[in-house]
Structures are given as C-alpha cells and as structure tokens.
Short mmCIF file of C-alpha atoms in Angstrom, two decimals:
data_model
loop_
_atom_site.label_atom_id
_atom_site.label_comp_id
_atom_site.label_asym_id
_atom_site.label_seq_id
_atom_site.Cartn_x
_atom_site.Cartn_y
_atom_site.Cartn_z
CA MET A 1 6.28 -14.30 -4.88
CA THR A 2 3.05 -15.47 -3.02
CA ASP A 3 -0.45 -14.31 -4.01
CA PHE A 4 -0.41 -11.97 -1.33
CA THR A 5 1.92 -9.81 -2.62
CA SER A 6 -0.76 -8.64 -5.04
CA LEU A 7 -2.45 -6.87 -1.98
CA PRO A 8 -1.32 -3.30 -0.95
CA ASP A 9 1.83 -2.92 1.23
CA LEU A 10 0.28 -1.52 4.12
CA ALA A 11 3.58 -0.25 5.57
CA VAL A 12 4.98 1.55 2.93
CA ARG A 13 6.28 5.11 3.45
CA THR A 14 3.82 6.29 0.57
CA LEU A 15 0.77 5.16 2.56
CA GLY A 16 2.12 7.08 5.72
CA GLY A 17 3.90 3.83 7.27
CA SER A 18 6.67 4.79 9.56
CA VAL A 19 9.76 2.99 11.57
CA ILE A 20 9.00 4.79 14.93
CA ALA A 21 11.84 2.96 17.14
CA ALA A 22 14.97 0.28 16.47
CA SER A 23 17.24 -1.08 18.81
CA ASP A 24 20.20 0.03 16.74
CA GLU A 25 21.01 1.72 13.24
CA SER A 26 24.53 2.18 13.26
CA PHE A 27 25.41 1.36 9.71
CA ALA A 28 22.20 2.17 7.83
CA GLU A 29 18.87 4.10 8.89
CA LYS A 30 16.03 2.16 10.00
CA GLU A 31 13.86 4.41 7.96
CA ASN A 32 15.04 2.80 4.46
CA LEU A 33 12.98 -0.28 5.50
CA LEU A 34 9.91 1.11 4.17
CA ASN A 35 11.05 2.84 0.79
CA PRO A 36 8.87 2.61 -1.98
CA TRP A 37 11.59 1.80 -4.68
CA LYS A 38 13.52 -1.37 -5.04
CA PRO A 39 16.60 -1.47 -3.16
CA ALA A 40 19.75 0.28 -4.52
CA PHE A 41 23.44 -0.33 -4.18
CA GLN A 42 26.70 1.05 -5.52
CA PRO A 43 29.66 -1.18 -4.37
CA GLU A 44 32.76 0.68 -2.83
CA THR A 45 30.63 3.70 -1.87
CA PHE A 46 31.56 4.23 1.69
CA GLY A 47 30.47 7.16 4.24
CA PRO A 48 32.21 7.72 7.62
CA LYS A 49 30.58 4.53 9.01
CA GLY A 50 31.31 2.08 6.19
CA GLN A 51 29.56 0.98 3.16
CA LEU A 52 26.25 2.78 2.20
CA TYR A 53 23.31 0.64 1.95
CA ASP A 54 19.75 1.17 0.91
CA GLY A 55 18.39 -0.72 4.00
CA TRP A 56 18.65 -0.92 7.72
CA GLU A 57 21.64 -2.26 9.07
CA THR A 58 22.76 -2.79 12.83
CA ALA A 59 26.35 -2.97 14.47
CA ARG A 60 27.87 -6.38 15.17
CA ARG A 61 26.27 -7.32 18.31
CA ARG A 62 28.75 -8.38 21.12
CA THR A 63 26.06 -8.92 23.84
CA PRO A 64 22.92 -11.31 24.22
CA GLY A 65 19.74 -10.29 22.55
CA HIS A 66 18.73 -9.52 19.08
CA ASP A 67 17.81 -6.27 16.85
CA TRP A 68 14.42 -5.01 16.20
CA ALA A 69 12.59 -2.45 14.54
CA LEU A 70 9.10 -1.25 15.35
CA ILE A 71 6.79 -0.09 12.56
CA ARG A 72 3.53 1.88 12.31
CA LEU A 73 1.30 0.58 9.47
CA GLY A 74 0.33 3.50 7.33
CA LEU A 75 -3.20 1.88 7.06
CA PRO A 76 -4.75 -0.66 9.79
CA GLY A 77 -5.57 -3.87 8.19
CA GLN A 78 -5.56 -7.82 8.00
CA ILE A 79 -1.92 -9.03 7.32
CA HIS A 80 -1.75 -11.92 4.85
CA GLY A 81 1.78 -11.94 4.17
CA ILE A 82 5.16 -10.25 4.75
CA VAL A 83 8.49 -9.76 2.57
CA VAL A 84 11.67 -9.56 4.26
CA ASP A 85 14.04 -8.65 1.66
CA THR A 86 17.90 -8.85 2.18
CA ALA A 87 18.81 -7.44 -1.02
CA TRP A 88 22.54 -6.30 -1.43
CA PHE A 89 23.06 -7.74 2.07
CA LYS A 90 25.75 -10.88 1.14
CA GLY A 91 28.02 -11.09 4.43
CA ASN A 92 26.31 -9.03 6.60
CA TYR A 93 22.69 -10.45 6.38
CA PRO A 94 20.74 -11.68 9.71
CA PRO A 95 20.30 -15.75 9.82
CA HIS A 96 16.92 -15.47 10.91
CA ALA A 97 14.09 -13.15 11.18
CA SER A 98 10.59 -13.23 12.93
CA VAL A 99 7.26 -10.70 12.97
CA GLU A 100 5.02 -9.76 15.55
CA ALA A 101 1.68 -7.45 15.43
CA CYS A 102 -0.42 -6.08 17.67
CA PHE A 103 -3.45 -3.40 17.49
CA ALA A 104 -3.16 -0.41 19.16
CA ASP A 105 -5.77 2.71 19.06
CA GLY A 106 -4.79 6.35 18.68
CA TYR A 107 -1.21 7.38 18.44
CA PRO A 108 0.95 5.32 21.15
CA ALA A 109 4.71 6.29 21.67
CA PRO A 110 6.91 3.32 21.20
CA ALA A 111 7.31 2.74 24.83
CA GLU A 112 3.45 2.66 25.44
CA LEU A 113 3.57 -0.54 23.12
CA GLU A 114 5.47 -2.45 24.94
CA ALA A 115 2.21 -3.41 26.86
CA ALA A 116 0.46 -4.25 23.59
CA ASP A 117 -1.06 -7.72 23.12
CA TRP A 118 1.66 -8.55 20.51
CA VAL A 119 0.89 -11.64 18.27
CA GLU A 120 3.57 -13.41 16.41
CA ILE A 121 2.47 -13.88 12.66
CA VAL A 122 5.74 -14.85 11.51
CA PRO A 123 7.75 -17.16 13.39
CA LYS A 124 11.41 -17.09 13.48
CA SER A 125 12.49 -18.18 10.14
CA PRO A 126 16.00 -18.69 8.26
CA LEU A 127 17.20 -16.17 5.68
CA LYS A 128 19.49 -16.15 2.79
CA GLY A 129 21.51 -13.26 1.95
CA ASP A 130 20.50 -10.94 -1.12
CA THR A 131 16.85 -12.79 -1.33
CA ALA A 132 13.25 -11.48 -1.02
CA HIS A 133 11.82 -13.70 1.43
CA SER A 134 7.86 -14.14 1.22
CA MET A 135 6.32 -15.58 4.46
CA THR A 136 2.51 -15.91 5.05
CA SER A 137 0.62 -14.36 7.88
CA ALA A 138 -0.29 -16.70 10.79
CA ASN A 139 -3.18 -14.67 11.68
CA THR A 140 -5.12 -13.10 8.69
CA ALA A 141 -8.35 -12.43 10.37
CA ARG A 142 -7.43 -9.63 12.80
CA VAL A 143 -6.89 -6.00 12.28
CA PHE A 144 -3.19 -4.79 13.19
CA THR A 145 -2.05 -1.39 13.36
CA HIS A 146 1.98 -1.92 14.16
CA VAL A 147 4.50 -4.69 13.45
CA ARG A 148 7.69 -5.63 15.05
CA LEU A 149 10.39 -6.93 12.58
CA ASN A 150 12.85 -9.14 14.87
CA MET A 151 16.39 -10.37 13.39
CA PHE A 152 18.56 -12.56 15.17
CA PRO A 153 21.11 -11.71 16.02
CA ASP A 154 21.97 -8.55 14.10
CA GLY A 155 22.84 -7.56 10.40
CA GLY A 156 21.00 -5.90 7.27
CA ILE A 157 17.46 -5.85 5.97
CA ALA A 158 16.78 -4.02 3.05
CA ARG A 159 13.12 -3.67 3.01
CA LEU A 160 10.10 -5.07 4.85
CA ARG A 161 6.75 -5.22 3.17
CA VAL A 162 3.37 -6.24 4.70
CA HIS A 163 0.79 -7.10 2.34
CA GLY A 164 -2.59 -6.97 3.16
CA ARG A 165 -6.24 -5.83 3.19
CA VAL A 166 -6.92 -2.43 4.44
CA VAL A 167 -9.95 -2.37 7.24
CA PRO A 168 -10.59 1.37 7.93
CA ASP A 169 -11.63 2.64 11.22
CA PRO A 170 -15.25 3.87 10.82
CA ALA A 171 -14.70 6.96 13.31
CA TYR A 172 -13.01 8.49 10.15
CA LEU A 173 -15.98 7.64 7.68
CA THR A 174 -19.22 7.74 9.33
CA GLY A 175 -21.48 10.84 9.04
CA LEU A 176 -18.97 12.71 6.40
CA THR A 177 -18.58 12.59 2.74
CA VAL A 178 -16.03 10.43 1.86
CA ASP A 179 -13.63 9.06 -1.01
CA LEU A 180 -15.21 5.91 -1.79
CA ALA A 181 -12.25 4.98 -4.23
CA ALA A 182 -9.66 5.56 -1.53
CA LEU A 183 -7.47 2.74 -0.61
CA GLU A 184 -7.24 4.17 2.91
CA ASN A 185 -11.11 3.92 3.12
CA GLY A 186 -10.92 0.14 2.26
CA ALA A 187 -11.19 0.40 -1.60
CA ARG A 188 -9.28 -2.07 -3.84
CA VAL A 189 -8.60 -2.80 -7.37
CA LEU A 190 -10.50 -5.97 -8.28
CA ASP A 191 -8.83 -6.43 -11.83
CA CYS A 192 -7.35 -4.75 -14.71
CA SER A 193 -6.30 -5.15 -18.37
CA ASP A 194 -2.75 -4.09 -17.87
CA ARG A 195 0.06 -2.98 -15.18
CA PHE A 196 3.10 -3.13 -17.27
CA TYR A 197 4.45 0.08 -16.24
CA SER A 198 2.87 0.64 -12.81
CA SER A 199 0.05 -0.73 -10.55
CA PRO A 200 -3.65 0.67 -10.73
CA ASP A 201 -3.63 0.77 -6.88
CA ASN A 202 -1.55 3.63 -7.31
CA MET A 203 -4.52 5.65 -8.43
CA LEU A 204 -6.04 4.84 -5.19
CA PHE A 205 -3.24 6.18 -3.11
CA PRO A 206 -3.24 9.41 -0.82
CA GLY A 207 -2.11 12.76 -1.90
CA LEU A 208 -1.14 13.94 -5.16
CA ALA A 209 1.16 12.05 -7.53
CA ARG A 210 4.63 13.55 -7.72
CA THR A 211 5.69 11.55 -10.85
CA GLN A 212 4.13 9.72 -13.64
CA ALA A 213 5.40 6.52 -11.86
CA GLU A 214 3.18 7.10 -8.81
CA GLY A 215 0.31 6.57 -11.00
CA TRP A 216 -1.28 3.70 -13.29
CA GLU A 217 0.17 3.45 -16.63
CA THR A 218 -0.30 0.70 -18.98
CA ALA A 219 1.71 -0.43 -22.07
CA ARG A 220 1.17 1.05 -25.68
CA ARG A 221 -1.94 -0.99 -27.14
CA ARG A 222 -1.43 -2.01 -30.76
CA ASP A 223 -5.08 -3.47 -31.32
CA ASN A 224 -8.30 -2.05 -31.32
CA GLY A 225 -9.34 -2.53 -27.78
CA ASN A 226 -8.87 -0.31 -24.71
CA ASP A 227 -7.73 -0.76 -21.04
CA TRP A 228 -9.60 -0.71 -18.02
CA ALA A 229 -9.56 -1.38 -14.30
CA GLU A 230 -12.45 -2.52 -12.09
CA ILE A 231 -12.58 -1.13 -8.39
CA ALA A 232 -14.56 -2.23 -5.42
CA LEU A 233 -15.59 0.70 -3.55
CA ALA A 234 -14.69 1.10 0.19
CA ALA A 235 -18.34 0.72 0.91
CA PRO A 236 -21.53 1.09 -1.18
CA GLY A 237 -22.43 4.62 -1.72
CA THR A 238 -23.82 7.47 -4.11
CA ILE A 239 -21.02 9.28 -6.27
CA GLU A 240 -21.66 12.96 -6.36
CA LEU A 241 -18.13 14.08 -7.60
CA ALA A 242 -15.73 11.97 -9.52
CA GLU A 243 -11.82 13.22 -10.08
CA LEU A 244 -9.94 11.66 -12.85
CA ASP A 245 -6.40 13.30 -12.78
CA THR A 246 -3.68 12.86 -15.45
CA THR A 247 -1.12 14.94 -13.54
CA ASN A 248 2.15 14.12 -14.81
CA LEU A 249 1.15 12.08 -17.85
CA LYS A 250 2.07 14.68 -20.51
CA PHE A 251 2.55 12.34 -23.50
CA ASN A 252 0.84 9.10 -22.23
CA ALA A 253 -2.67 10.22 -20.94
CA PRO A 254 -5.74 8.63 -22.31
CA ALA A 255 -7.65 10.44 -25.03
CA GLU A 256 -10.99 9.54 -23.01
CA ALA A 257 -12.16 7.91 -20.19
CA GLN A 258 -15.70 6.17 -19.24
CA LEU A 259 -17.03 5.24 -15.65
CA THR A 260 -19.47 2.29 -15.28
CA ALA A 261 -21.13 1.62 -11.84
CA THR A 262 -22.36 -1.60 -10.50
CA THR A 263 -25.17 -1.47 -7.90
CA SER A 264 -25.21 -3.80 -4.80
CA GLY A 265 -27.95 -5.66 -6.86
CA GLY A 266 -25.52 -6.35 -10.03
CA GLU A 267 -27.19 -3.87 -12.24
CA ARG A 268 -24.67 -1.97 -14.27
CA THR A 269 -24.98 1.46 -15.17
CA VAL A 270 -22.74 4.41 -17.05
CA ILE A 271 -22.13 6.98 -14.69
CA LEU A 272 -19.79 9.13 -16.63
CA PRO A 273 -20.24 8.72 -20.56
CA ARG A 274 -16.87 8.49 -22.64
CA THR A 275 -15.37 11.65 -22.10
CA ARG A 276 -12.42 13.49 -23.47
CA LEU A 277 -9.28 14.05 -21.28
CA GLN A 278 -6.36 16.58 -21.06
CA PRO A 279 -2.91 15.67 -20.34
CA ASP A 280 -1.46 16.68 -17.20
CA THR A 281 -4.70 17.95 -15.94
CA ARG A 282 -7.17 17.17 -12.69
CA HIS A 283 -10.46 16.83 -14.30
CA ARG A 284 -13.54 17.20 -12.04
CA PHE A 285 -17.19 15.75 -12.82
CA ARG A 286 -20.38 16.32 -10.69
CA LEU A 287 -22.48 13.08 -10.76
CA LYS A 288 -25.49 12.04 -9.38
CA THR A 289 -25.70 7.95 -8.98
CA PRO A 290 -27.70 5.29 -7.56
CA GLU A 291 -26.10 3.31 -4.63
CA VAL A 292 -23.23 1.54 -6.21
CA ALA A 293 -20.74 -1.09 -4.94
CA LYS A 294 -18.23 -1.13 -7.85
CA VAL A 295 -16.70 1.20 -10.45
CA ARG A 296 -15.29 0.24 -14.17
CA LEU A 297 -12.59 2.57 -15.28
CA ASP A 298 -12.33 2.39 -19.13
CA ILE A 299 -9.53 4.44 -20.62
CA HIS A 300 -9.25 4.89 -24.24
CA PRO A 301 -7.16 3.48 -25.82
CA ASP A 302 -4.54 3.32 -23.42
CA GLY A 303 -2.10 5.38 -21.06
CA GLY A 304 -2.33 6.32 -17.46
CA LEU A 305 -4.27 8.09 -14.91
CA ALA A 306 -2.56 9.45 -11.61
CA ARG A 307 -5.27 9.45 -9.54
CA LEU A 308 -9.11 8.23 -9.26
CA ARG A 309 -11.41 10.06 -6.73
CA LEU A 310 -14.91 9.00 -6.39
CA TRP A 311 -16.54 11.43 -3.61
CA GLY A 312 -19.90 10.54 -1.89
CA PRO A 313 -21.68 9.89 1.43
CA LEU A 314 -22.75 6.28 3.18
CA ASN A 315 -25.94 5.36 4.36
CA ALA A 316 -26.87 4.61 7.70
CA THR A 317 -27.23 0.86 6.95
CA VAL A 318 -23.60 0.50 5.40
CA GLU A 319 -21.91 2.66 8.46
CA GLN A 320 -23.26 0.47 11.05
CA ALA A 321 -22.21 -2.49 9.12
CA LEU A 322 -18.54 -0.95 8.66
CA THR A 323 -18.62 -0.41 12.57
CA THR A 324 -19.62 -3.82 13.27
CA HIS A 325 -17.04 -5.18 10.84
CA TRP A 326 -14.16 -3.08 12.79
CA ASN A 327 -15.22 -3.89 16.23
CA THR A 328 -15.39 -7.60 14.96
CA HIS A 329 -11.67 -7.98 13.57
CA ILE A 330 -9.91 -5.91 16.19
CA HIS A 331 -10.68 -8.31 18.69
CA GLN A 332 -10.15 -11.77 16.75
#
C-alpha cells in the first residue's frame, strides 16, 4: 500500500458513499463495492445466480463494450489515490480497469451526470486476481463529488477505495455552529500514539458508532505512558461544547481524558483538564476557548473513544477563506 491509504476513504458507505448506477450486476450487487469491512468469502456457497461473492460481479459480456459503476462520494474532496481490490476473484476478475471523476453540484440523477466534465484520474491499468491494486490519482488538486469505475470488459471487483482529503462545501458551514472535529467538515487526524485495533479517524465519522469497532481503540499499554491523538480542526474556531463518547466501550474505555488546544499562533492551552470518564457513556462539557486550530486528545492510560465532537462557530475571516478555497479547487 502507498501513503495515500492513510487518508480517509471518501467513498465508503459509512461516510455516505453510494453506488448509484452500474451497467450490470448479474452475479453480485454493485453496493458491495463500498462495504467498510474487508471482503469475505466462503467457498462452495451458491445462490440461484452462482457462487456468492462479497463484491460486484457482472455477467460474461458477449457484446462490445465494457462494464462500469457510478459512485457518489460520501464526502467531496481531492482524490490522492484509488484502491481497486479483486479479493477472492481469481478466475473471473477483469484484466483492466480505469477510474474517472467529476464534480457535480446538488443531487444529480445518474442520467444527468452523463453531461458532467469527467476527468480520467487512473488510466486503463492491468489487474491481477485476488489482489489489492493501489493507484495514484492523476489529479490531486481538483475537488470531485463522483467517480466512475470502468472494468474491461467484465468480471468481478470486491472493493473500491477512494482515498483523499475532504474539502467541505462552505454553504453548510458558514453562519452556523458546527462540529469543528468532524471529518465531513474537513477535520483530520494528524498523528496518534497507537491504532492497533482501529483508526483514530473513526472518532471523527458522522453518526453514532454501532459497535466498538467503529471507534478508535488502542492496544493495552504496559508502560507508564498514555495514548493520544492530534486533530487538525476543520477550520480555526472557538470551541463551546466538547463531547467525548465512549459508547460500546464497556471494559476498554479510558479512565481519564484531557484536551489541549493549539491556537493559530502556536500557543498551547489546556481546554479540558484531565477528567474522569465512564464506560459506554456520552460525556458533554461546556467550554470557552480562544480561537484554536488543533486539538490534542490524551486518554489515560489507553482504551478507546467512539466519537469526539467539538462544537463552535467560525469567524467571518475563516468563512471567507473556506469559500475561496472551495471555489478555487472545484475549477482546477
């Protein structure tokens, strides 16, 4: 895997991604492409259409052309790389694939996207069976909202991962109190001490965690230190409400947590002192902070957190900067 795989998967179902159309899905459903879990397989498990696959599989093509799937990204952003995974497809994978991307405002239907300005971000490339193929994007500057996966001529692909940086639409941020730590608003994890069981990015996902696997969980510490994660906020802002959610973490929640903020000028200040946490609980704390750009979460000594929410307003200067950034990168 290449470095871009550390960036969020903009297409994954848990972030709102959807396969909105496909040329064919005779053997296995197109929706499987965006499942968040690793592809599974049980041999000699047959349904009325043949062997069951946790992926997308089309019929054997007997006419010219190729198969395709149209995906609406869960979050708009700059695409840095693609993973086309043919896991478990060994005699029925496509020999080649390519990926195109476009930006489309609003909520267009599949037919309306035909007239969009499609850009090839991964050229037609050879594939192997039962392999995760990492492919860098040819355009990392422009913001995209949709991708089209083309496979030549037919076959099966288990997963499509679209890794990149979220670029939020300022129309849903300006003039509002927003979650400055939300991935969908442009926040991201810069670094962390440990991601043994799951990624700290999970803390910034939308919605509530359904299981402990949908949060961040570290290994058990056997020293005198503590685990931590550093988060770049969606934009500089003042935090008025913090939520530390240990839902589903019943025997592995941290004993305590602390929040330390970094201002735009580089000054560090503790905004939530080391505070006791309870298992399987949403903790909410009213705060009053200076304008901050980053937050460090320290958990003592280890454990997990389902969600981190940091609510606050943006100032007029920041809102204008977000609007300028958005307008610049949708027209690259």
